[in-house]
XYZ file of C-alpha atoms in Angstrom:
713
model
C 161.676 127.989 53.435
C 160.351 125.537 56.015
C 159.360 126.295 59.599
C 162.410 124.370 60.857
C 164.675 126.468 58.643
C 163.188 129.660 60.017
C 163.765 128.493 63.586
C 167.369 127.527 62.779
C 167.998 130.901 61.139
C 166.677 132.846 64.118
C 168.768 130.647 66.416
C 171.912 131.451 64.463
C 171.070 135.161 64.623
C 170.579 134.924 68.375
C 173.915 133.146 68.897
C 175.697 135.730 66.729
C 174.166 138.608 68.700
C 175.198 136.967 71.964
C 178.819 136.548 70.815
C 178.955 140.170 69.634
C 177.601 141.282 73.000
C 180.249 139.303 74.917
C 182.995 140.704 72.699
C 181.733 144.264 73.319
C 181.700 143.627 77.054
C 185.280 142.305 77.060
C 186.513 145.290 75.014
C 184.715 147.676 77.375
C 186.398 146.124 80.387
C 189.830 146.317 78.760
C 189.202 149.916 77.791
C 188.049 150.775 81.282
C 191.121 149.174 82.871
C 193.390 151.043 80.436
C 191.790 154.410 81.282
C 191.964 153.650 85.000
C 195.648 152.793 84.845
C 196.442 155.963 82.941
C 194.414 158.201 85.224
C 195.286 156.431 88.444
C 191.586 155.759 89.283
C 191.957 151.947 89.361
C 191.582 151.857 93.128
C 188.010 153.164 92.895
C 185.745 150.275 91.821
C 182.723 152.496 91.223
C 184.631 154.769 88.981
C 185.966 151.738 87.090
C 182.434 150.481 86.507
C 181.265 153.845 85.202
C 184.175 153.993 82.822
C 183.391 150.450 81.609
C 179.720 151.308 80.933
C 180.669 154.429 79.014
C 183.083 152.376 76.971
C 180.464 149.718 76.337
C 177.960 152.296 75.095
C 180.533 153.801 72.782
C 181.383 150.367 71.378
C 177.675 149.566 70.859
C 177.163 152.756 68.945
C 180.236 152.044 66.897
C 179.543 148.384 66.175
C 175.706 148.318 65.825
C 175.458 148.917 62.110
C 177.913 146.181 61.418
C 176.432 143.383 63.427
C 172.679 144.092 63.031
C 171.208 141.026 61.157
C 168.393 141.478 58.667
C 165.508 139.375 57.491
C 164.205 140.728 54.267
C 160.469 141.285 53.972
C 158.461 142.783 51.156
C 156.799 146.094 51.618
C 153.295 146.084 53.148
C 150.414 148.334 52.353
C 151.178 150.679 55.232
C 154.914 150.134 55.687
C 158.015 150.217 53.488
C 161.476 148.761 53.926
C 162.454 145.491 55.475
C 161.780 144.051 58.933
C 164.990 143.297 60.686
C 165.717 140.619 63.313
C 164.657 142.596 66.351
C 161.556 143.753 64.522
C 160.672 140.145 63.637
C 161.083 139.197 67.274
C 158.836 142.070 68.196
C 156.187 140.851 65.732
C 156.332 137.314 67.096
C 156.213 138.650 70.651
C 153.204 140.768 69.735
C 151.395 137.770 68.293
C 152.352 135.681 71.319
C 150.857 138.352 73.576
C 147.688 138.365 71.474
C 147.473 134.571 71.796
C 147.815 134.686 75.572
C 145.436 137.620 76.009
C 142.195 135.708 75.506
C 140.697 132.220 75.254
C 137.597 133.458 73.477
C 137.836 131.887 70.050
C 136.181 134.733 68.120
C 138.273 137.417 69.774
C 141.401 135.325 69.377
C 140.828 134.794 65.664
C 140.199 138.525 65.170
C 143.482 139.447 66.832
C 145.476 136.752 65.039
C 144.208 137.569 61.544
C 144.821 141.293 61.952
C 148.339 140.899 63.328
C 149.303 138.171 60.860
C 148.167 140.272 57.909
C 150.119 143.279 59.170
C 153.274 141.286 59.940
C 153.383 139.421 56.624
C 152.682 142.335 54.331
C 149.168 141.203 53.394
C 146.018 143.231 53.029
C 143.677 140.493 54.261
C 144.071 137.318 56.360
C 141.348 134.632 56.405
C 141.310 131.562 58.682
C 139.644 128.283 57.760
C 139.279 125.171 59.967
C 139.380 121.669 58.558
C 136.399 119.332 59.157
C 137.705 115.808 58.443
C 134.330 114.191 59.028
C 132.825 116.133 56.160
C 136.005 116.456 54.088
C 135.567 120.219 53.916
C 136.855 123.507 55.302
C 134.811 125.868 57.439
C 135.462 129.628 57.022
C 135.907 131.234 60.443
C 137.022 134.854 59.959
C 138.503 137.285 57.460
C 140.280 140.430 58.680
C 142.289 143.284 57.126
C 145.681 144.386 58.422
C 144.178 147.632 59.681
C 141.294 145.904 61.385
C 138.761 147.670 59.170
C 136.058 145.882 57.238
C 136.277 146.305 53.511
C 132.888 147.146 52.082
C 131.133 144.024 50.812
C 134.135 141.767 51.426
C 132.886 140.346 54.732
C 129.429 139.644 53.400
C 130.928 137.832 50.431
C 133.095 135.793 52.816
C 130.103 134.810 54.977
C 128.208 133.640 51.928
C 130.936 131.151 51.083
C 129.594 128.593 53.590
C 131.421 125.308 54.129
C 133.755 124.655 51.208
C 134.913 121.453 49.563
C 138.222 120.864 47.860
C 137.069 121.867 44.418
C 135.813 125.199 45.760
C 139.046 126.289 47.446
C 141.949 124.505 45.717
C 144.845 126.534 47.204
C 143.899 125.779 50.807
C 143.110 122.155 50.089
C 146.469 121.773 48.355
C 148.137 123.344 51.391
C 146.325 121.009 53.771
C 147.051 117.928 51.693
C 150.670 118.869 51.119
C 151.186 120.208 54.653
C 153.321 123.028 53.233
C 152.787 126.705 52.313
C 151.780 127.652 48.763
C 152.675 131.060 47.266
C 150.821 132.416 44.225
C 152.216 135.826 43.318
C 150.149 135.838 40.106
C 146.861 134.132 41.065
C 145.125 135.262 37.886
C 147.215 132.774 35.940
C 147.126 129.962 38.489
C 144.738 127.012 38.083
C 144.506 126.770 41.881
C 142.504 129.986 42.219
C 138.949 130.181 40.857
C 138.450 133.058 38.455
C 135.490 134.400 40.392
C 137.619 134.551 43.534
C 140.234 136.689 41.752
C 137.557 139.155 40.755
C 135.457 138.924 43.956
C 138.310 139.493 46.403
C 140.603 141.510 44.040
C 143.454 138.999 44.440
C 146.945 140.128 43.369
C 149.014 137.668 45.452
C 147.980 134.668 47.592
C 149.827 132.872 50.408
C 148.184 129.737 51.815
C 149.700 128.331 55.048
C 148.643 125.124 56.875
C 147.796 125.139 60.567
C 149.463 122.054 62.054
C 149.146 120.905 65.643
C 150.835 117.714 66.917
C 151.366 116.497 63.382
C 147.685 116.990 62.635
C 146.346 119.584 60.161
C 143.541 121.532 61.838
C 143.057 124.130 59.094
C 144.902 126.916 57.353
C 144.983 130.622 56.721
C 145.104 132.524 53.445
C 146.914 135.827 53.112
C 146.258 137.892 50.021
C 147.393 141.204 48.655
C 145.180 143.573 46.735
C 148.024 145.737 45.296
C 149.857 145.054 42.076
C 153.541 144.199 42.044
C 154.147 143.328 45.655
C 153.967 139.572 46.068
C 155.182 137.502 49.055
C 158.924 137.033 49.677
C 160.588 133.919 51.097
C 161.109 135.741 54.357
C 157.399 136.562 54.576
C 156.527 132.935 53.872
C 158.901 131.816 56.625
C 157.424 134.316 59.053
C 153.909 133.217 58.163
C 154.896 129.599 58.813
C 156.339 130.560 62.189
C 153.183 132.464 63.047
C 151.077 129.516 61.881
C 152.502 127.242 64.600
C 151.461 129.766 67.257
C 148.060 130.237 65.633
C 147.447 126.458 65.583
C 148.358 126.150 69.252
C 146.182 129.125 70.159
C 143.179 127.774 68.224
C 143.514 124.322 69.835
C 143.712 125.851 73.311
C 140.771 128.145 72.615
C 138.701 125.268 71.217
C 139.574 123.114 74.241
C 138.609 125.935 76.578
C 135.452 126.549 74.601
C 134.559 122.834 74.728
C 135.186 122.800 78.481
C 132.997 125.847 78.936
C 130.313 124.298 76.757
C 130.412 121.109 78.832
C 130.210 123.138 82.017
C 127.275 125.170 80.729
C 125.659 121.957 79.489
C 126.024 120.327 82.908
C 124.731 123.437 84.673
C 121.787 123.653 82.289
C 120.897 119.972 82.663
C 121.169 120.255 86.445
C 118.922 123.319 86.464
C 116.414 121.567 84.205
C 116.501 118.428 86.345
C 115.987 120.375 89.569
C 113.209 122.420 88.061
C 111.170 119.622 86.480
C 111.724 117.069 89.254
C 110.496 119.363 92.025
C 106.862 118.627 91.189
C 104.813 115.554 90.325
C 101.962 117.519 88.829
C 101.961 116.606 85.128
C 100.671 119.977 83.910
C 103.176 121.876 86.032
C 105.988 119.542 84.924
C 105.228 120.152 81.242
C 105.032 123.896 81.844
C 108.459 123.887 83.451
C 109.840 121.683 80.679
C 108.724 124.178 78.041
C 110.198 127.111 79.970
C 113.560 125.469 80.735
C 113.973 124.247 77.157
C 113.358 127.745 75.770
C 115.885 129.250 78.190
C 118.532 126.616 77.396
C 118.167 127.065 73.621
C 117.653 130.837 73.772
C 114.458 130.330 71.802
C 111.686 132.902 71.442
C 108.883 130.462 72.320
C 108.424 126.799 73.093
C 105.787 124.115 73.442
C 105.592 120.639 74.952
C 103.637 117.981 73.063
C 102.740 114.493 74.263
C 102.377 111.575 71.887
C 98.979 109.985 71.370
C 99.963 106.681 69.732
C 96.378 105.599 69.174
C 95.686 108.586 66.905
C 99.207 109.047 65.518
C 99.347 112.691 66.652
C 101.183 114.820 69.182
C 98.915 116.881 71.430
C 99.885 120.249 72.960
C 99.985 120.309 76.765
C 102.094 123.305 77.777
C 103.801 126.350 76.251
C 106.142 129.190 77.106
C 106.102 132.782 75.855
C 103.644 132.231 73.039
C 101.976 135.360 71.640
C 98.306 135.714 72.537
C 97.170 135.165 68.974
C 99.130 131.872 68.893
C 98.277 130.507 72.345
C 94.664 129.535 71.661
C 95.252 127.788 68.276
C 98.239 125.999 69.856
C 96.146 124.576 72.683
C 93.496 123.095 70.391
C 95.614 121.920 67.449
C 97.176 118.455 67.562
C 99.840 117.782 64.957
C 99.774 114.712 62.768
C 103.078 112.867 62.495
C 102.342 112.080 58.870
C 101.624 115.718 58.090
C 104.691 117.020 59.944
C 107.749 115.145 58.605
C 110.157 117.109 60.805
C 108.626 115.529 63.929
C 108.627 112.097 62.327
C 112.296 112.577 61.450
C 113.084 113.430 65.076
C 111.325 110.242 66.159
C 113.115 108.137 63.542
C 116.557 109.555 64.315
C 115.905 109.622 68.078
C 117.714 112.967 68.145
C 116.905 116.677 67.797
C 116.369 118.060 64.282
C 115.893 121.646 63.181
C 114.932 123.818 60.260
C 116.713 127.106 59.500
C 114.045 128.272 57.071
C 110.595 126.948 57.922
C 108.664 128.719 55.100
C 110.711 126.901 52.446
C 111.393 123.621 54.255
C 109.178 120.782 52.899
C 109.519 119.018 56.276
C 107.519 121.882 57.813
C 104.724 122.001 55.249
C 102.000 121.374 57.843
C 99.239 123.995 57.326
C 99.094 124.862 61.022
C 102.856 125.466 61.076
C 102.852 127.573 57.945
C 100.053 129.761 59.300
C 102.104 130.631 62.397
C 104.823 132.168 60.223
C 107.959 131.617 62.348
C 111.412 131.528 60.756
C 113.259 128.648 62.477
C 112.311 125.731 64.693
C 113.802 122.765 66.521
C 112.117 119.495 67.451
C 113.676 117.445 70.282
C 112.102 114.035 70.967
C 111.406 113.201 74.619
C 112.462 109.599 75.201
C 112.273 107.719 78.514
C 112.999 103.992 78.971
C 113.271 103.597 75.174
C 109.722 104.906 74.856
C 108.682 108.045 72.951
C 106.727 110.354 75.202
C 106.474 113.475 73.083
C 108.499 116.381 71.689
C 109.814 119.772 72.676
C 109.058 122.344 69.999
C 111.296 125.451 69.968
C 110.598 128.485 67.787
C 112.527 131.518 66.554
C 110.059 133.956 65.056
C 112.221 136.307 63.000
C 115.773 134.940 62.707
C 117.370 131.953 61.067
C 118.936 129.831 63.805
C 121.676 127.233 63.358
C 122.778 124.781 66.023
C 126.247 123.450 66.684
C 126.656 119.739 67.527
C 127.264 120.755 71.152
C 124.015 122.718 71.272
C 122.091 119.828 69.722
C 123.585 117.481 72.322
C 122.472 119.883 75.045
C 118.911 120.002 73.729
C 118.896 116.216 73.511
C 119.936 116.077 77.173
C 117.257 118.610 78.134
C 114.599 116.604 76.271
C 115.645 113.335 77.931
C 115.679 114.940 81.384
C 112.230 116.286 80.666
C 111.074 112.867 79.458
C 112.172 111.239 82.709
C 110.368 113.885 84.751
C 107.219 113.493 82.655
C 107.427 109.703 82.912
C 107.764 109.952 86.690
C 104.846 112.364 86.899
C 102.735 110.125 84.651
C 103.629 107.070 86.734
C 102.715 108.969 89.889
C 99.356 109.942 88.447
C 98.747 106.397 87.235
C 99.522 105.082 90.707
C 97.347 107.793 92.208
C 94.496 106.878 89.873
C 95.013 103.209 90.695
C 94.995 104.041 94.378
C 91.806 106.034 93.998
C 90.255 103.203 92.008
C 91.562 100.683 94.508
C 90.200 102.705 97.402
C 86.830 102.877 95.692
C 86.931 99.123 95.040
C 87.979 98.464 98.631
C 85.207 100.715 99.928
C 82.693 98.981 97.675
C 83.971 95.553 98.647
C 83.923 96.577 102.299
C 80.297 97.591 101.960
C 79.528 94.300 100.217
C 81.381 92.321 102.879
C 79.613 94.275 105.585
C 76.291 93.396 104.047
C 77.391 89.765 103.651
C 78.603 89.744 107.248
C 75.278 91.098 108.423
C 73.526 88.414 106.420
C 75.886 85.788 107.848
C 75.290 87.064 111.361
C 71.580 86.885 110.798
C 71.962 83.372 109.345
C 74.156 82.399 112.288
C 71.617 83.754 114.715
C 68.844 81.830 112.990
C 70.997 78.689 112.923
C 71.663 79.081 116.618
C 67.966 79.422 117.216
C 67.334 76.356 115.058
C 70.112 74.474 116.843
C 68.637 75.373 120.222
C 65.224 74.354 118.968
C 66.734 71.092 117.713
C 68.479 70.497 121.018
C 65.312 71.300 122.914
C 63.435 68.967 120.618
C 65.969 66.183 121.169
C 65.837 66.650 124.905
C 62.079 66.675 124.980
C 61.725 63.750 122.602
C 64.411 61.779 124.410
C 62.676 62.291 127.708
C 59.391 61.391 126.172
C 60.836 58.241 124.566
C 62.671 57.049 127.648
C 59.496 56.679 129.688
C 57.673 54.207 127.386
C 60.962 52.416 126.579
C 61.571 51.958 130.295
C 58.063 50.534 130.640
C 58.582 48.227 127.645
C 61.952 47.036 128.901
C 60.506 46.399 132.393
C 57.626 44.431 130.975
C 59.938 42.349 128.811
C 62.174 41.622 131.777
C 59.134 40.502 133.788
C 57.999 38.222 131.012
C 61.464 36.718 130.649
C 61.595 36.178 134.424
C 58.429 34.025 134.155
C 56.109 36.229 136.153
C 53.312 35.520 133.729
C 54.081 31.818 133.510
C 56.068 29.489 131.299
C 57.230 30.824 127.921
C 57.675 28.803 124.822
C 60.950 28.964 122.989
C 59.630 31.151 120.187
C 58.094 33.527 122.781
C 61.397 33.788 124.653
C 63.277 34.385 121.414
C 60.936 37.218 120.434
C 61.127 38.781 123.891
C 64.962 38.690 123.805
C 64.882 40.431 120.414
C 62.485 43.040 121.827
C 64.777 43.586 124.811
C 67.882 43.982 122.570
C 66.159 46.585 120.400
C 64.869 48.375 123.462
C 68.418 48.513 124.827
C 69.597 49.838 121.476
C 66.934 52.535 121.540
C 67.904 53.461 125.079
C 71.569 53.834 124.021
C 70.554 55.970 121.058
C 68.399 58.179 123.243
C 71.198 58.493 125.788
C 73.633 59.457 122.986
C 71.204 62.062 121.688
C 70.731 63.456 125.189
C 74.524 63.596 125.760
C 75.117 65.305 122.428
C 72.365 67.844 123.028
C 73.704 68.647 126.512
C 77.294 69.013 125.178
C 76.241 71.385 122.402
C 74.075 73.413 124.764
C 76.828 73.576 127.317
C 74.626 71.858 129.866
C 76.747 68.740 130.205
C 78.152 68.482 133.668
C 81.573 66.954 134.367
C 82.913 66.267 137.818
C 86.718 66.118 137.761
C 88.384 63.908 140.350
C 91.768 62.330 140.794
C 91.885 58.811 139.505
C 94.228 56.294 137.970
C 93.962 56.280 134.206
C 95.868 52.962 134.137
C 93.401 51.378 136.581
C 90.399 52.574 134.544
C 91.857 51.295 131.287
C 92.658 47.920 132.845
C 89.086 47.510 134.096
C 87.571 48.330 130.722
C 89.906 45.988 128.863
C 89.010 43.158 131.260
C 85.322 43.745 130.604
C 85.856 43.685 126.850
C 88.119 40.633 126.644
C 85.201 38.241 126.123
C 84.046 40.295 123.134
C 87.574 40.420 121.735
C 88.062 36.745 122.419
C 84.970 35.968 120.384
C 86.828 37.414 117.339
C 90.215 35.935 118.290
C 91.605 39.462 118.816
C 94.658 40.223 120.919
C 93.758 42.954 123.440
C 96.704 44.495 125.357
C 97.580 47.449 127.593
C 101.078 49.007 127.162
C 102.990 52.086 128.155
C 103.074 53.518 131.662
C 103.042 50.904 134.431
C 102.356 53.401 137.241
C 98.831 54.539 138.150
C 99.194 57.661 135.841
C 96.949 59.985 137.798
C 94.741 62.375 135.901
C 92.284 65.046 136.941
C 89.070 64.416 135.014
C 85.562 62.950 135.208
C 86.169 59.208 135.604
C 82.795 58.122 134.181
C 83.100 60.372 131.134
C 86.677 59.223 130.448
C 85.452 55.635 130.773
C 82.699 56.428 128.246
C 85.331 57.755 125.806
C 87.607 54.738 126.297
C 84.708 52.329 125.923
C 83.650 53.970 122.700
C 87.143 54.042 121.146
C 88.158 50.527 122.270
C 84.734 49.152 121.289
C 85.053 50.659 117.804
C 88.548 49.209 117.460
C 87.259 45.724 118.377
C 84.220 46.111 116.151
C 86.165 47.188 113.047
C 89.159 44.875 113.388
C 88.874 41.567 111.538
C 89.388 38.264 113.341
C 92.930 37.433 114.235
C 93.948 41.065 114.554
C 94.966 43.078 117.595
C 93.951 46.144 119.594
C 96.557 48.001 121.666
C 95.906 50.645 124.329
C 99.057 52.626 125.196
C 99.278 55.102 128.091
C 101.892 57.871 128.133
C 102.533 60.830 130.335
C 105.859 62.360 129.313
C 104.481 65.883 129.563
C 104.043 67.203 133.089
C 100.601 68.659 132.484
C 99.054 66.050 130.162
C 98.484 62.314 129.969
C 97.925 60.681 126.583
C 96.044 57.611 125.438
C 96.722 55.848 122.134
C 94.340 53.153 120.796
C 95.687 51.285 117.758
C 93.938 48.563 115.743
C 94.837 46.449 112.737
C 91.553 47.037 110.917
C 90.836 48.246 107.405
C 91.737 51.854 108.142
C 90.021 55.098 107.124
C 90.446 56.767 103.705
C 92.394 60.051 103.967
C 89.563 62.052 102.361
C 87.152 60.858 105.095
C 89.483 61.195 108.056
C 88.753 64.915 108.739
C 84.988 64.155 109.059
C 84.965 61.143 111.401
C 84.162 63.309 114.443
C 81.143 64.935 112.714
C 77.642 64.075 113.971
C 75.928 61.117 112.254
C 78.934 60.547 109.945
C 79.836 56.916 109.285
C 82.699 55.556 107.216
C 81.517 52.996 104.679
C 84.409 50.554 104.561
C 84.799 46.825 105.021
C 83.419 45.516 108.271
C 81.704 48.790 109.075
C 79.043 48.006 106.505
C 78.035 45.059 108.698
C 78.361 46.900 111.986
C 75.947 49.780 111.784
C 75.983 52.445 114.444
C 74.388 55.777 115.216
C 77.311 57.864 114.012
C 77.305 59.790 117.307
C 79.919 57.937 119.341
C 83.038 59.764 118.059
C 81.258 63.136 118.097
C 80.288 62.584 121.763
C 83.803 61.355 122.606
C 85.275 64.544 121.084
C 82.878 66.689 123.085
C 83.635 64.866 126.356
C 87.427 65.123 125.893
C 87.333 68.830 125.031
C 85.019 69.579 127.964
C 87.776 68.323 130.255
C 90.583 70.352 128.683
C 91.934 67.640 126.403
C 92.264 67.076 122.678
C 91.316 64.137 120.426
C 92.467 63.192 116.912
C 93.074 60.217 114.664
C 95.590 58.859 112.176
C 94.934 56.070 109.722
C 96.293 54.205 106.738
C 93.963 52.170 104.561
C 94.752 48.466 104.874
C 96.941 48.932 107.958
C 94.559 50.110 110.645
C 93.812 53.276 112.616
C 95.122 55.028 115.719
C 93.052 57.302 117.938
C 94.702 59.716 120.399
C 93.353 61.838 123.213
C 94.898 63.766 126.061
C 93.751 64.568 129.600
C 95.026 67.080 132.152
C 97.234 66.054 135.056
C 97.997 67.725 138.350
C 101.505 68.304 139.731
C 102.790 65.269 141.719
C 103.082 67.348 144.894
C 99.286 67.410 145.091
C 99.132 63.613 145.032
C 101.432 62.935 147.953
C 99.881 61.425 151.085
C 96.858 60.363 149.019
C 97.949 56.732 148.816
C 97.475 56.777 145.045
C 101.139 56.879 144.123
C 101.791 53.490 145.720
C 98.482 51.928 144.626
C 97.063 51.799 148.197
C 94.541 54.527 147.692
C 91.110 54.361 146.141
C 91.445 55.070 142.456
C 87.838 55.949 142.201
């Protein structure tokens, strides 16, 4: 009989009982009304109700044997007779109460097996769960109807282990067929192994599938150990009905168990994370890792090893709860990956691996491991950023320990949390070491730079002394040279004036040459004196108000004959007003003369020289001198204001100078608060700029300079 048939049968029984009850109630009311009319008590409602109840009870007593339905069940070991409908309901209610009483899977299975065995007339009930991934069944529990353990039976059941189809044909056939199988003579059935008949004293076998949401999750096997009983159709139907409740209860318990496992896993990982991340000391971190891992796995002892990739070994760094006689060998014994295949396997699989029996496991044949003599162990690789850091080594000294997938996942999480903490601690120490090394390098470099700076200061001091000595030398020599040059020049002038009489043409020519060279020497000496005074800070400037436009016009007029000799166009552009500046007029004239003279000197015939005056800024006036000469190479442009530096280009090779003019011009401009610079393009000419300070116009009023009436000198 199928589960659906059982449900339909019990529904029919329930409907029949309800109809009988309604009929009894109607008869009781009629009887009560009849008695009330005869006795004259009909006006008293309470009395009528009492009469009706009495009548109902009498009818129930009279009719009960006739309408009591029965569901036949075979005799059980402790009971005889048949279970009737109400008794079946009581059994199902009892099992339902057992299901709802606990979500602990072990306790639930114990209650279910005991009650199922008792209700279905079996001596023993065993529950198996189906593992589709391994195509096998996993024995969970075996229980007698009385709840007592039969001597030796439980131990035999535990030794079964996980079973394949060929080891437990009845259950596999039930699971595959999704229907109960009854074997009232198992000794003659090919579905029951002979050794099982003898081992468990099988006289009758009932195998029932556990189905939940159209999915087979396992099955239970009921068996009798008494001759001649067997399982009836009613017992099979009841077992099928119970099976649906058992399947639901197991699924709920497993779901609850999984939820609890996840919760414990999360709590454990959080505790581990908080513990190991609260310090950056590597030794302390490893110590905490070992302790937290042992607590999470309920291990007797633990150790944390770090990988030494250069040597191919793992080295011990921390331990927890190691016996004294183990602690010292642990600390000084690295483990070779080649000699400890279990560790290598953990690395290769990137997941925890364990051994239930270390003494016989070839993966644990390392001499150091065998000498310790523990029973079980687990190796969890510590991986951070896809890099192997080391392993957690967990030990059970005297018991064989087996891990569930959930427990292995937890240990993997613990190991990875630990790896991150260790990686952070290692990074911190690396940074700390780098900082210490960097600080030492900085301190060393600082000392070196300090020594270099001292040497540079000493060199600078000596250079200053040499520069002062040079300046003093130039001043002294210049003064000494000016006196005889003045005498020579005076004598030459006298000779040219004819004081000594008539000169021949060759004599005059030689005297003119002598005079020109004397003038050149005087200019050189004056330049040297100016340069020395500027560098020594002894050069005196006397700022006055004057017209920059007037000064530029005068100088251009004086130079037009020179420019005309080379057919050069010489022009003044820009501001047409006086453009008053506050500077030393003679020194500004010296700068202009030098810059305009250079422009004329280095511009080929037929070119032009332009002097432009601007004063857009309130505080500064600017002068721009542009020529159409050969220009200055860009690599030489930054050096043109250096002392004695001369650009070797084009016409300059023919027009030798001292190389001091631009250096002196720079010094004179900067002494007066201005700035000088140059721009040039080879083949297109050069432009020199310099600025001079101006005063606010209010200071120039009533001076006559604004209208050109005043003295610009």
